[in-house]
mmCIF file of N, CA and C and ligand atoms in Angstrom:
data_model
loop_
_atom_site.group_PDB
_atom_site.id
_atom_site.type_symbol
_atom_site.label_atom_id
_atom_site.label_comp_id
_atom_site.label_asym_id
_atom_site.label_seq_id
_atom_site.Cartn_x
_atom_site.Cartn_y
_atom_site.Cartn_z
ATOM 1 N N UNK A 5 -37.805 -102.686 39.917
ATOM 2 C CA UNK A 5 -36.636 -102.098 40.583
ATOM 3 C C UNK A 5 -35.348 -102.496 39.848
ATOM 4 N N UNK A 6 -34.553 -101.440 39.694
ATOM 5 C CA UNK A 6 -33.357 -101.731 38.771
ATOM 6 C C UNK A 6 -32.164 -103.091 39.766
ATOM 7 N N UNK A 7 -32.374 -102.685 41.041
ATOM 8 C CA UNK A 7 -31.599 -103.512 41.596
ATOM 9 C C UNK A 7 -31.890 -105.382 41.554
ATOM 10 N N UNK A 8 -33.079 -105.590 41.612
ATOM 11 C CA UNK A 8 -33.613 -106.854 41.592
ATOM 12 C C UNK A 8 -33.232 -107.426 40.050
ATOM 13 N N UNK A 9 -33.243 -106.195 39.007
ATOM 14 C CA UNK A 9 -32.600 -106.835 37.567
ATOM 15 C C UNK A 9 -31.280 -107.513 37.336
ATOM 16 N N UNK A 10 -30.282 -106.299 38.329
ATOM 17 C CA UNK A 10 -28.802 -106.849 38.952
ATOM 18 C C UNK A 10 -28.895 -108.299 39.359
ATOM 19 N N UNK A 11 -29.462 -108.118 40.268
ATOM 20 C CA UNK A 11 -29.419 -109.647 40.942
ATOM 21 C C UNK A 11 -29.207 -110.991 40.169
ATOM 22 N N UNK A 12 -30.878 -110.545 39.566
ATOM 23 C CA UNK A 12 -31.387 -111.499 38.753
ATOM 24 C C UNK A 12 -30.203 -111.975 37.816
ATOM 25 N N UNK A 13 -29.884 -111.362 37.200
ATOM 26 C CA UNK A 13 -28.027 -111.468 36.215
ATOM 27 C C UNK A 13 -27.315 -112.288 36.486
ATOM 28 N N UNK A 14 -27.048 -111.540 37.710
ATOM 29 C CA UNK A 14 -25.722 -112.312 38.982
ATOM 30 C C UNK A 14 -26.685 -113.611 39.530
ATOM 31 N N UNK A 15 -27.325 -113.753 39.667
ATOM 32 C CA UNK A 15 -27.347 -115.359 40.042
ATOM 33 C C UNK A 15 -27.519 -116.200 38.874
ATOM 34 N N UNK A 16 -27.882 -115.720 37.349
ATOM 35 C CA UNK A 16 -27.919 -116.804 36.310
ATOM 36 C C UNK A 16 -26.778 -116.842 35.712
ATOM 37 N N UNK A 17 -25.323 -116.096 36.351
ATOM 38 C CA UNK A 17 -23.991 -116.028 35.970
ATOM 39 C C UNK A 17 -23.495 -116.849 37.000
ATOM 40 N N UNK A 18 -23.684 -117.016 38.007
ATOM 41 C CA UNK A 18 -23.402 -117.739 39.353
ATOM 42 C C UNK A 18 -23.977 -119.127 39.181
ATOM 43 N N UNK A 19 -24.926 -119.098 38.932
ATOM 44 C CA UNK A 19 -25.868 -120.545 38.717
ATOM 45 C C UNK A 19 -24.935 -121.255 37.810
ATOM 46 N N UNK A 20 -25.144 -120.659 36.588
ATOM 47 C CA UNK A 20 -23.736 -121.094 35.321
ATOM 48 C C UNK A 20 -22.570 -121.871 35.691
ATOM 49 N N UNK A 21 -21.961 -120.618 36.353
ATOM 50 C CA UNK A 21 -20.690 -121.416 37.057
ATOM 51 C C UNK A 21 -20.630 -122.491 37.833
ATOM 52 N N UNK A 22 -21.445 -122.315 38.855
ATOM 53 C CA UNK A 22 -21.784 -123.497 39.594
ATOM 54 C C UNK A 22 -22.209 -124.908 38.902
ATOM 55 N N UNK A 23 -23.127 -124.828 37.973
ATOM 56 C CA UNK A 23 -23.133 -126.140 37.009
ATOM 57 C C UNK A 23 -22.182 -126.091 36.388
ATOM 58 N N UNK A 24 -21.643 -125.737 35.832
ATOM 59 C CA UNK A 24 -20.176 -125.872 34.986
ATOM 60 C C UNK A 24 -19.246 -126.732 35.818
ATOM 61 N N UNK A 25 -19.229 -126.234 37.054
ATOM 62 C CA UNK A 25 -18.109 -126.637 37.886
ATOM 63 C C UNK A 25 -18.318 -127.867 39.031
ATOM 64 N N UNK A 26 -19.824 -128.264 38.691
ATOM 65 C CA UNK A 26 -20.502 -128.900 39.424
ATOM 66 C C UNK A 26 -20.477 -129.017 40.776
ATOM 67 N N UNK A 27 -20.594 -127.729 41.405
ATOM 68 C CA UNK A 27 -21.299 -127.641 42.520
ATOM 69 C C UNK A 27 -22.138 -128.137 43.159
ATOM 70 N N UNK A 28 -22.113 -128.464 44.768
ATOM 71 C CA UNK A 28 -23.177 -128.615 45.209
ATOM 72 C C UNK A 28 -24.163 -127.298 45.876
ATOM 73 N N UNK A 29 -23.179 -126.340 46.039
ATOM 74 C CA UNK A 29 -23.873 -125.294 46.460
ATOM 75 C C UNK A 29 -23.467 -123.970 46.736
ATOM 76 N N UNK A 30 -23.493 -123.052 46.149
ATOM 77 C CA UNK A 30 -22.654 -121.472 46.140
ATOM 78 C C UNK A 30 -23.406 -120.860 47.507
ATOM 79 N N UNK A 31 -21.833 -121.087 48.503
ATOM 80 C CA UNK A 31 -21.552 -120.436 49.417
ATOM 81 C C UNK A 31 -21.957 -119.001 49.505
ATOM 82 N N UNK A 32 -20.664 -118.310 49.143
ATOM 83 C CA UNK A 32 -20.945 -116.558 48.817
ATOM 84 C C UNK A 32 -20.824 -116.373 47.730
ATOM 85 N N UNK A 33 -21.002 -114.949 47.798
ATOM 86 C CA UNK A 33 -20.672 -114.509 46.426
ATOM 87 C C UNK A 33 -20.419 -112.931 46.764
ATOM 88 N N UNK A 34 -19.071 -113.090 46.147
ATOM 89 C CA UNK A 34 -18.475 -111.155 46.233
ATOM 90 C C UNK A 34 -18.469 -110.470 45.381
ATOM 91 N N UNK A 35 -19.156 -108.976 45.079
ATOM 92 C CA UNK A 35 -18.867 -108.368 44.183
ATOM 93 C C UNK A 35 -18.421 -106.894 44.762
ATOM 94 N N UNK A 36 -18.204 -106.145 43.147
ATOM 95 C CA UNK A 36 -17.634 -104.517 43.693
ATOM 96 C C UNK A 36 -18.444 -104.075 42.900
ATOM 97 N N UNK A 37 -18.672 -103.080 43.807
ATOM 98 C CA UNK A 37 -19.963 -102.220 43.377
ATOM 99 C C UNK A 37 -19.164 -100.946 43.275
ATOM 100 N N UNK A 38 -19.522 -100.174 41.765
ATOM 101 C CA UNK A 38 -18.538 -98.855 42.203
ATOM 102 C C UNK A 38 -19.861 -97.690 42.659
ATOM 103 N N UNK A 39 -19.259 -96.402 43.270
ATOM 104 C CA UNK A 39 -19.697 -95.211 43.756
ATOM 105 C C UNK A 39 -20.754 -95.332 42.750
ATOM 106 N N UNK A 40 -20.345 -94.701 41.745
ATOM 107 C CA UNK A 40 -21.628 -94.308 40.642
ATOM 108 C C UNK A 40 -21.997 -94.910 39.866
ATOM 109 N N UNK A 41 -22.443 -96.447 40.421
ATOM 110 C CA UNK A 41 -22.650 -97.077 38.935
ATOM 111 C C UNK A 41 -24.539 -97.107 39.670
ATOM 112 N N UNK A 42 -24.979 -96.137 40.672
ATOM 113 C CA UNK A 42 -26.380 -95.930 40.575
ATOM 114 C C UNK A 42 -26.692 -97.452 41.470
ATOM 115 N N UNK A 43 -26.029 -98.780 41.835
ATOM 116 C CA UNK A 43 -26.546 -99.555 43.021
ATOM 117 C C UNK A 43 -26.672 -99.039 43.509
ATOM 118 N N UNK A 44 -27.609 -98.964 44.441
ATOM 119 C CA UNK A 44 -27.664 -98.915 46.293
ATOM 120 C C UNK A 44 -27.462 -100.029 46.692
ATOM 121 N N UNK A 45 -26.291 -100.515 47.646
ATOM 122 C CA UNK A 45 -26.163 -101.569 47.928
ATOM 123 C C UNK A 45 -27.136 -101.971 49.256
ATOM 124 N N UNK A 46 -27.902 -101.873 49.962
ATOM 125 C CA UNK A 46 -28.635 -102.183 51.070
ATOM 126 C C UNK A 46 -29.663 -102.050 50.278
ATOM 127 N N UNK A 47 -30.321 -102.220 48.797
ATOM 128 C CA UNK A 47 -31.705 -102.769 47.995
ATOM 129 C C UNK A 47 -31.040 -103.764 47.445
ATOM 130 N N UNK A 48 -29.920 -103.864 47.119
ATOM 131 C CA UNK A 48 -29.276 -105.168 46.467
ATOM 132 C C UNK A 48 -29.078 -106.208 47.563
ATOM 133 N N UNK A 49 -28.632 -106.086 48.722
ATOM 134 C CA UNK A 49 -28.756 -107.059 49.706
ATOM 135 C C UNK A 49 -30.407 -107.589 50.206
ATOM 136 N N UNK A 50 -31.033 -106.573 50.059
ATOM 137 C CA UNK A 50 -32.784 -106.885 50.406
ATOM 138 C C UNK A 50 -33.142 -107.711 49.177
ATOM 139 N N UNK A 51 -32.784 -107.229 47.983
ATOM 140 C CA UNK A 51 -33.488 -108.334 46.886
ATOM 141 C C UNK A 51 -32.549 -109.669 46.756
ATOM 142 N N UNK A 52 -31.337 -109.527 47.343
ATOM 143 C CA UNK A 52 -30.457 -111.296 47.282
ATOM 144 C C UNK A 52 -31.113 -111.728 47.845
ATOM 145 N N UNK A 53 -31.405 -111.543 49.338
ATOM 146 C CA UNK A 53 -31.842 -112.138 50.163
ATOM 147 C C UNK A 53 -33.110 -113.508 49.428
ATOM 148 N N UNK A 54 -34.172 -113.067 49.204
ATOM 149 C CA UNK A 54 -35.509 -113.171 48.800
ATOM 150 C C UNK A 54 -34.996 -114.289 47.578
ATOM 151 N N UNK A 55 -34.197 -113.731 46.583
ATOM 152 C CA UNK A 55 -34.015 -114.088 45.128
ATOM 153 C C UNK A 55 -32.804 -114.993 45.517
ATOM 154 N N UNK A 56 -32.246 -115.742 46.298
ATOM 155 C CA UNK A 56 -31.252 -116.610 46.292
ATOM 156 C C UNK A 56 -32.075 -118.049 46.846
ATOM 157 N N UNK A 57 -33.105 -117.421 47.129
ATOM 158 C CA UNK A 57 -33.958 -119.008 47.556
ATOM 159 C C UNK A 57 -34.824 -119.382 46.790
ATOM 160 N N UNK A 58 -35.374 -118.200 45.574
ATOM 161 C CA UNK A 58 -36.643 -118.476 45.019
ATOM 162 C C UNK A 58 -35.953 -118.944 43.551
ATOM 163 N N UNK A 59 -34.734 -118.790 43.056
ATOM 164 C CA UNK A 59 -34.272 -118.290 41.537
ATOM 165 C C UNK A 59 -33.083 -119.490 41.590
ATOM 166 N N UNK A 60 -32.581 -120.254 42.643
ATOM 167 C CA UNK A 60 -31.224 -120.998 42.245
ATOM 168 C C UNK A 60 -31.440 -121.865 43.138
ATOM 169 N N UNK A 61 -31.635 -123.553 42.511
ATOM 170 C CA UNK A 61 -31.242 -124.210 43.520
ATOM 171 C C UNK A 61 -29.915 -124.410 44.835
ATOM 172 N N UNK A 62 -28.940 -124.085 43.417
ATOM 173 C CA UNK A 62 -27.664 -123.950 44.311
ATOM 174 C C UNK A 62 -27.498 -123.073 45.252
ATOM 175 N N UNK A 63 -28.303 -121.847 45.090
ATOM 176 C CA UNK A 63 -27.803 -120.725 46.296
ATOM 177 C C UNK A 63 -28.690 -120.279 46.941
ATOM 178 N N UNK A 64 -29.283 -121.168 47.632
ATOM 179 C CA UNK A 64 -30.217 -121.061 48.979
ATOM 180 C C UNK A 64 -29.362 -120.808 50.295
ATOM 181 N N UNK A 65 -29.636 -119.509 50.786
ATOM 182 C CA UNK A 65 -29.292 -119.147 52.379
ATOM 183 C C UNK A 65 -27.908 -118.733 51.548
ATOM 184 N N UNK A 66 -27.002 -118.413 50.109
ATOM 185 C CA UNK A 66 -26.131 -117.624 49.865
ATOM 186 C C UNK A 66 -25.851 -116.416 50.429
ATOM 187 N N UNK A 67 -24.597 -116.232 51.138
ATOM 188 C CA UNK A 67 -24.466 -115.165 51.375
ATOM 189 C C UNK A 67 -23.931 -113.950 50.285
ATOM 190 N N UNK A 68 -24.094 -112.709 50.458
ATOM 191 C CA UNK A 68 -23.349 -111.725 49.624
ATOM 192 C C UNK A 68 -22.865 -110.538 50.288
ATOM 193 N N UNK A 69 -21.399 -110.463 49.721
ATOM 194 C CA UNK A 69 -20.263 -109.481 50.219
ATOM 195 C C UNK A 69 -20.399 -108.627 49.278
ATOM 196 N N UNK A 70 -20.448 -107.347 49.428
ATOM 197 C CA UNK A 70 -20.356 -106.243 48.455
ATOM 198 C C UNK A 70 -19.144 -105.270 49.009
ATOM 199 N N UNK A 71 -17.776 -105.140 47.731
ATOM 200 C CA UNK A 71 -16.904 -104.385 47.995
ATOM 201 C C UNK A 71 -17.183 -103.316 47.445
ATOM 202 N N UNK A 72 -16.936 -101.635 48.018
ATOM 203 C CA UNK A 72 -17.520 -100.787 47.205
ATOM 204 C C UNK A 72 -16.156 -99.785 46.495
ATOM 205 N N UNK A 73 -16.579 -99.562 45.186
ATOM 206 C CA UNK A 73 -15.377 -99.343 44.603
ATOM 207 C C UNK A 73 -15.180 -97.894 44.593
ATOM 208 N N UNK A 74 -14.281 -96.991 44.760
ATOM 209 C CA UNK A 74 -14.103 -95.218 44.624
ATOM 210 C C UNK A 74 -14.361 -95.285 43.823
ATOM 211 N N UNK A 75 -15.182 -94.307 43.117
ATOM 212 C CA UNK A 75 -15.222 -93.182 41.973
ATOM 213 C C UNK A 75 -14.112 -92.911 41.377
ATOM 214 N N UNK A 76 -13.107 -92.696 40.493
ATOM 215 C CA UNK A 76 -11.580 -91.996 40.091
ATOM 216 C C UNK A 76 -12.456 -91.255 38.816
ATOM 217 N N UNK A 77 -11.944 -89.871 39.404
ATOM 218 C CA UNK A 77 -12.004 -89.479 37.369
ATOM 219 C C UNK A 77 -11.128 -88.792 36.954
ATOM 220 N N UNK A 78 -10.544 -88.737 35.315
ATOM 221 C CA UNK A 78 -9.307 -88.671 34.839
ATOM 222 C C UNK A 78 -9.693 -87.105 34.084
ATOM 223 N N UNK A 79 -8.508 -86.477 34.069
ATOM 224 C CA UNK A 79 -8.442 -85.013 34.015
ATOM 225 C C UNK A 79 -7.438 -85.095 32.593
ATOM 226 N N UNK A 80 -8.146 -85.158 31.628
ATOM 227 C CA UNK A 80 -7.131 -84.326 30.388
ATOM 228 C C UNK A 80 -6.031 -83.690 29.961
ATOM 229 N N UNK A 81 -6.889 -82.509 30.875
ATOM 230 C CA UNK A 81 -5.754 -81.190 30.782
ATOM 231 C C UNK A 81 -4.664 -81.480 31.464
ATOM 232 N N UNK A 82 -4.746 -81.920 32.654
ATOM 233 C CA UNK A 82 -3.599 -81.676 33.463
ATOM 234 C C UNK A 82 -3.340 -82.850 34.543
ATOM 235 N N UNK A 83 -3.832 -84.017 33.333
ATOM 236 C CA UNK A 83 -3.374 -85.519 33.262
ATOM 237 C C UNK A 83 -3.630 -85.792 35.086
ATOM 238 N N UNK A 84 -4.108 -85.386 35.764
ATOM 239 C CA UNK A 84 -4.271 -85.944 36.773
ATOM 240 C C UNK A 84 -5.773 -86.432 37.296
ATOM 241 N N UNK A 85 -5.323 -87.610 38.349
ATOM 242 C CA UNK A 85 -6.898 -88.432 38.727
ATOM 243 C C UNK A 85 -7.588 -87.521 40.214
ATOM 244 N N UNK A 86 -8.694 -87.445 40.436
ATOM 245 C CA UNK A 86 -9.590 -87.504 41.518
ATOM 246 C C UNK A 86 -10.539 -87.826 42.191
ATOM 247 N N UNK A 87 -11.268 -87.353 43.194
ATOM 248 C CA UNK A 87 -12.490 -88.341 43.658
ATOM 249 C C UNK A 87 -13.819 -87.713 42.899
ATOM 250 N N UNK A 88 -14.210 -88.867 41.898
ATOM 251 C CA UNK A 88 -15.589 -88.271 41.533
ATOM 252 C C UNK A 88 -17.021 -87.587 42.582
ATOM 253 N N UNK A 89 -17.174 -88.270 43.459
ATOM 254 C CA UNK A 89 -18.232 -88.087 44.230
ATOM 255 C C UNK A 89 -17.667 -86.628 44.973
ATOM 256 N N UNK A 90 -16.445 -85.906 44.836
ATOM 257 C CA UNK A 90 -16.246 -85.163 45.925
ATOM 258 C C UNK A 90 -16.642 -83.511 44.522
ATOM 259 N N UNK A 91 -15.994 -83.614 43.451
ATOM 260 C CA UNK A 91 -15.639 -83.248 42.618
ATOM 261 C C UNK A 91 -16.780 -83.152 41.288
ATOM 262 N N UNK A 92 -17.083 -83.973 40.698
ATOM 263 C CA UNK A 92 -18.000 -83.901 40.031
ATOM 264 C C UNK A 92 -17.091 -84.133 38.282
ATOM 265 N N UNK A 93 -17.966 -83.639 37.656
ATOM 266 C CA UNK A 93 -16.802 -83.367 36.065
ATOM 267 C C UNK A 93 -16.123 -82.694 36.149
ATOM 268 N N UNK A 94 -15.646 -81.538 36.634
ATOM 269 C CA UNK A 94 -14.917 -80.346 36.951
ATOM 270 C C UNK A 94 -13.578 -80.706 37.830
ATOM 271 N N UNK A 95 -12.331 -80.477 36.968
ATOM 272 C CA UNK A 95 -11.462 -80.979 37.493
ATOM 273 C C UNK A 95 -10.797 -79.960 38.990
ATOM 274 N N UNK A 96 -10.561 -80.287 39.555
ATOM 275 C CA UNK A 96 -10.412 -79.122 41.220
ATOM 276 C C UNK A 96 -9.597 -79.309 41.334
ATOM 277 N N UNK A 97 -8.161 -79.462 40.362
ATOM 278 C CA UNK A 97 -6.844 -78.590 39.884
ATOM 279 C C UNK A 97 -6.460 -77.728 39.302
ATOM 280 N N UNK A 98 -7.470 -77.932 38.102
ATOM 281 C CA UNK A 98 -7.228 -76.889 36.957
ATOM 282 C C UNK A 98 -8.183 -76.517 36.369
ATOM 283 N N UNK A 99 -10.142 -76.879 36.642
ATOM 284 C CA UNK A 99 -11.054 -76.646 36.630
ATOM 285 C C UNK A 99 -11.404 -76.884 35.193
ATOM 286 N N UNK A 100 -10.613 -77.828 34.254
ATOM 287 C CA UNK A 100 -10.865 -78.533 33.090
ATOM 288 C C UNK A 100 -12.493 -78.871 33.324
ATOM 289 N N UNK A 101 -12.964 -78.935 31.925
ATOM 290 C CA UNK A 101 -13.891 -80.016 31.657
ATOM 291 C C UNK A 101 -13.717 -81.312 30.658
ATOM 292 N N UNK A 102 -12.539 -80.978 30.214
ATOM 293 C CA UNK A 102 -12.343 -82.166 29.374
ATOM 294 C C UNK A 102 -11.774 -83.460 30.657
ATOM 295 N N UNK A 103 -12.665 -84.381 31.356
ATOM 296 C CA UNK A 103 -12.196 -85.063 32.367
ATOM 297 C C UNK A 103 -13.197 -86.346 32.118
ATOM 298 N N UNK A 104 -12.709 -87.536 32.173
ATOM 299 C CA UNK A 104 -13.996 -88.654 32.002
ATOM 300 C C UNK A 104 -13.304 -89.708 32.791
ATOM 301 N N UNK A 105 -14.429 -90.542 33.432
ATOM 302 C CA UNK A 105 -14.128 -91.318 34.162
ATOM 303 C C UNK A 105 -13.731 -92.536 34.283
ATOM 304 N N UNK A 106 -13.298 -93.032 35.376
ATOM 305 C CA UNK A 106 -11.978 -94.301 34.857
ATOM 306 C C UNK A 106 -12.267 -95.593 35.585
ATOM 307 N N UNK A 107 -12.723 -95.255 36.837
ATOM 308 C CA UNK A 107 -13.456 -96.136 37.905
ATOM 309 C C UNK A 107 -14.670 -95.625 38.668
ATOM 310 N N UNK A 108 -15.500 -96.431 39.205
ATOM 311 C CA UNK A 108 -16.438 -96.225 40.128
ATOM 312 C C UNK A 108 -17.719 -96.742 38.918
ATOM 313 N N UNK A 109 -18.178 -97.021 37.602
ATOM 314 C CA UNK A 109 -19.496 -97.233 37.541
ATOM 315 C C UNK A 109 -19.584 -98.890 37.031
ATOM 316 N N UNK A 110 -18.544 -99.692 37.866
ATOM 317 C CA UNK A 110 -19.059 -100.734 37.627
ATOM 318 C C UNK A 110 -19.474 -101.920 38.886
ATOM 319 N N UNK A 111 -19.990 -103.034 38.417
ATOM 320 C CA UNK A 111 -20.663 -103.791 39.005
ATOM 321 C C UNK A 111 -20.103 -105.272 38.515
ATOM 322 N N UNK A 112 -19.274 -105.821 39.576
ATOM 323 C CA UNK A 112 -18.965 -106.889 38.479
ATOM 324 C C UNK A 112 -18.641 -108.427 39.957
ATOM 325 N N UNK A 113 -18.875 -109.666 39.072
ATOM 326 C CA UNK A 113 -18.627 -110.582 40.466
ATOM 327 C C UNK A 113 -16.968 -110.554 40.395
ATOM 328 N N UNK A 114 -16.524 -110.205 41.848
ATOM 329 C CA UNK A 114 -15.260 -110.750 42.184
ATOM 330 C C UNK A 114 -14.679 -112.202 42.638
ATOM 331 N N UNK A 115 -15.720 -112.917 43.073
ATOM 332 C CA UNK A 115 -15.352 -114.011 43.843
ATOM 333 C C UNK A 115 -16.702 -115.004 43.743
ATOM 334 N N UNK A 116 -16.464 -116.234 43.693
ATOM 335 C CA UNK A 116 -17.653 -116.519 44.025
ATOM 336 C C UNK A 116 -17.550 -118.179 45.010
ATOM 337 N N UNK A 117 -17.189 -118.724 45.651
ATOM 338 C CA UNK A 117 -17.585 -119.641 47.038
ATOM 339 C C UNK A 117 -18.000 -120.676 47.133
ATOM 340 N N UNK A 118 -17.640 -121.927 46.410
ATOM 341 C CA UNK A 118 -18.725 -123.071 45.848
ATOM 342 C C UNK A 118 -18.402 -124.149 47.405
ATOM 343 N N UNK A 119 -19.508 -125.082 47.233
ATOM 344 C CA UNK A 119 -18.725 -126.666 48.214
ATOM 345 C C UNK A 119 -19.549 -127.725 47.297
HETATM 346 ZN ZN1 ZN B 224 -7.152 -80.956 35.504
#
């Protein structure tokens, strides 16, 4: 499952930090998930769950916040932004195709919660 690969990432980037910073134990951990970067966030919360007790000493019973980010995509022709998910490539001002996107396909930690 592509989501359990996510995870897997994010807790050996989390783990990292946490020894670096010598932690005793990562609280939460927040990330933003955009529209189209293809998470489903309710398989990413099912595989933290499981993978925060089996994969990190430090982040047993970790919780995780997922912020979810809009889609924006940027229009060429007629320099203006919109909602990808509503819209598609096709700009629904001026029906450009020269339009590529600016936000929504990433996945990244925002925060992360140590004690
Ligand atoms: Zn346009």
């Amino acid at each position: 499952m592509h989501e359990l690969g996510i995870v897997f990432s994010i807790i050996k980037q989390v783990d990292g930090v946490a020894r670096e910073h010598n932690a005793a134990s990562v609280k939460e951990v927040t990330l933003e998930i955009g529209e189209v970067s293809g998470v489903v966030p309710k398989y990413l919360s099912d595989c933290w769950k499981w993978a925060v007790d089996n994969r990190s000493e430090f982040m047993k019973g970790c919780e995780l916040r997922i912020i979810p980010i809009m889609a924006k995509t940027y229009c060429e022709s007629c320099e203006k932004t919109y909602e990808t998910v509503k819209f598609g490539k096709i700009c629904p001002y001026c029906k450009s195709e020269k339009t590529y996107l600016l936000t929504g396909n990433e996945t990244y930690i925002k925060d992360i919660k140590v004690t």
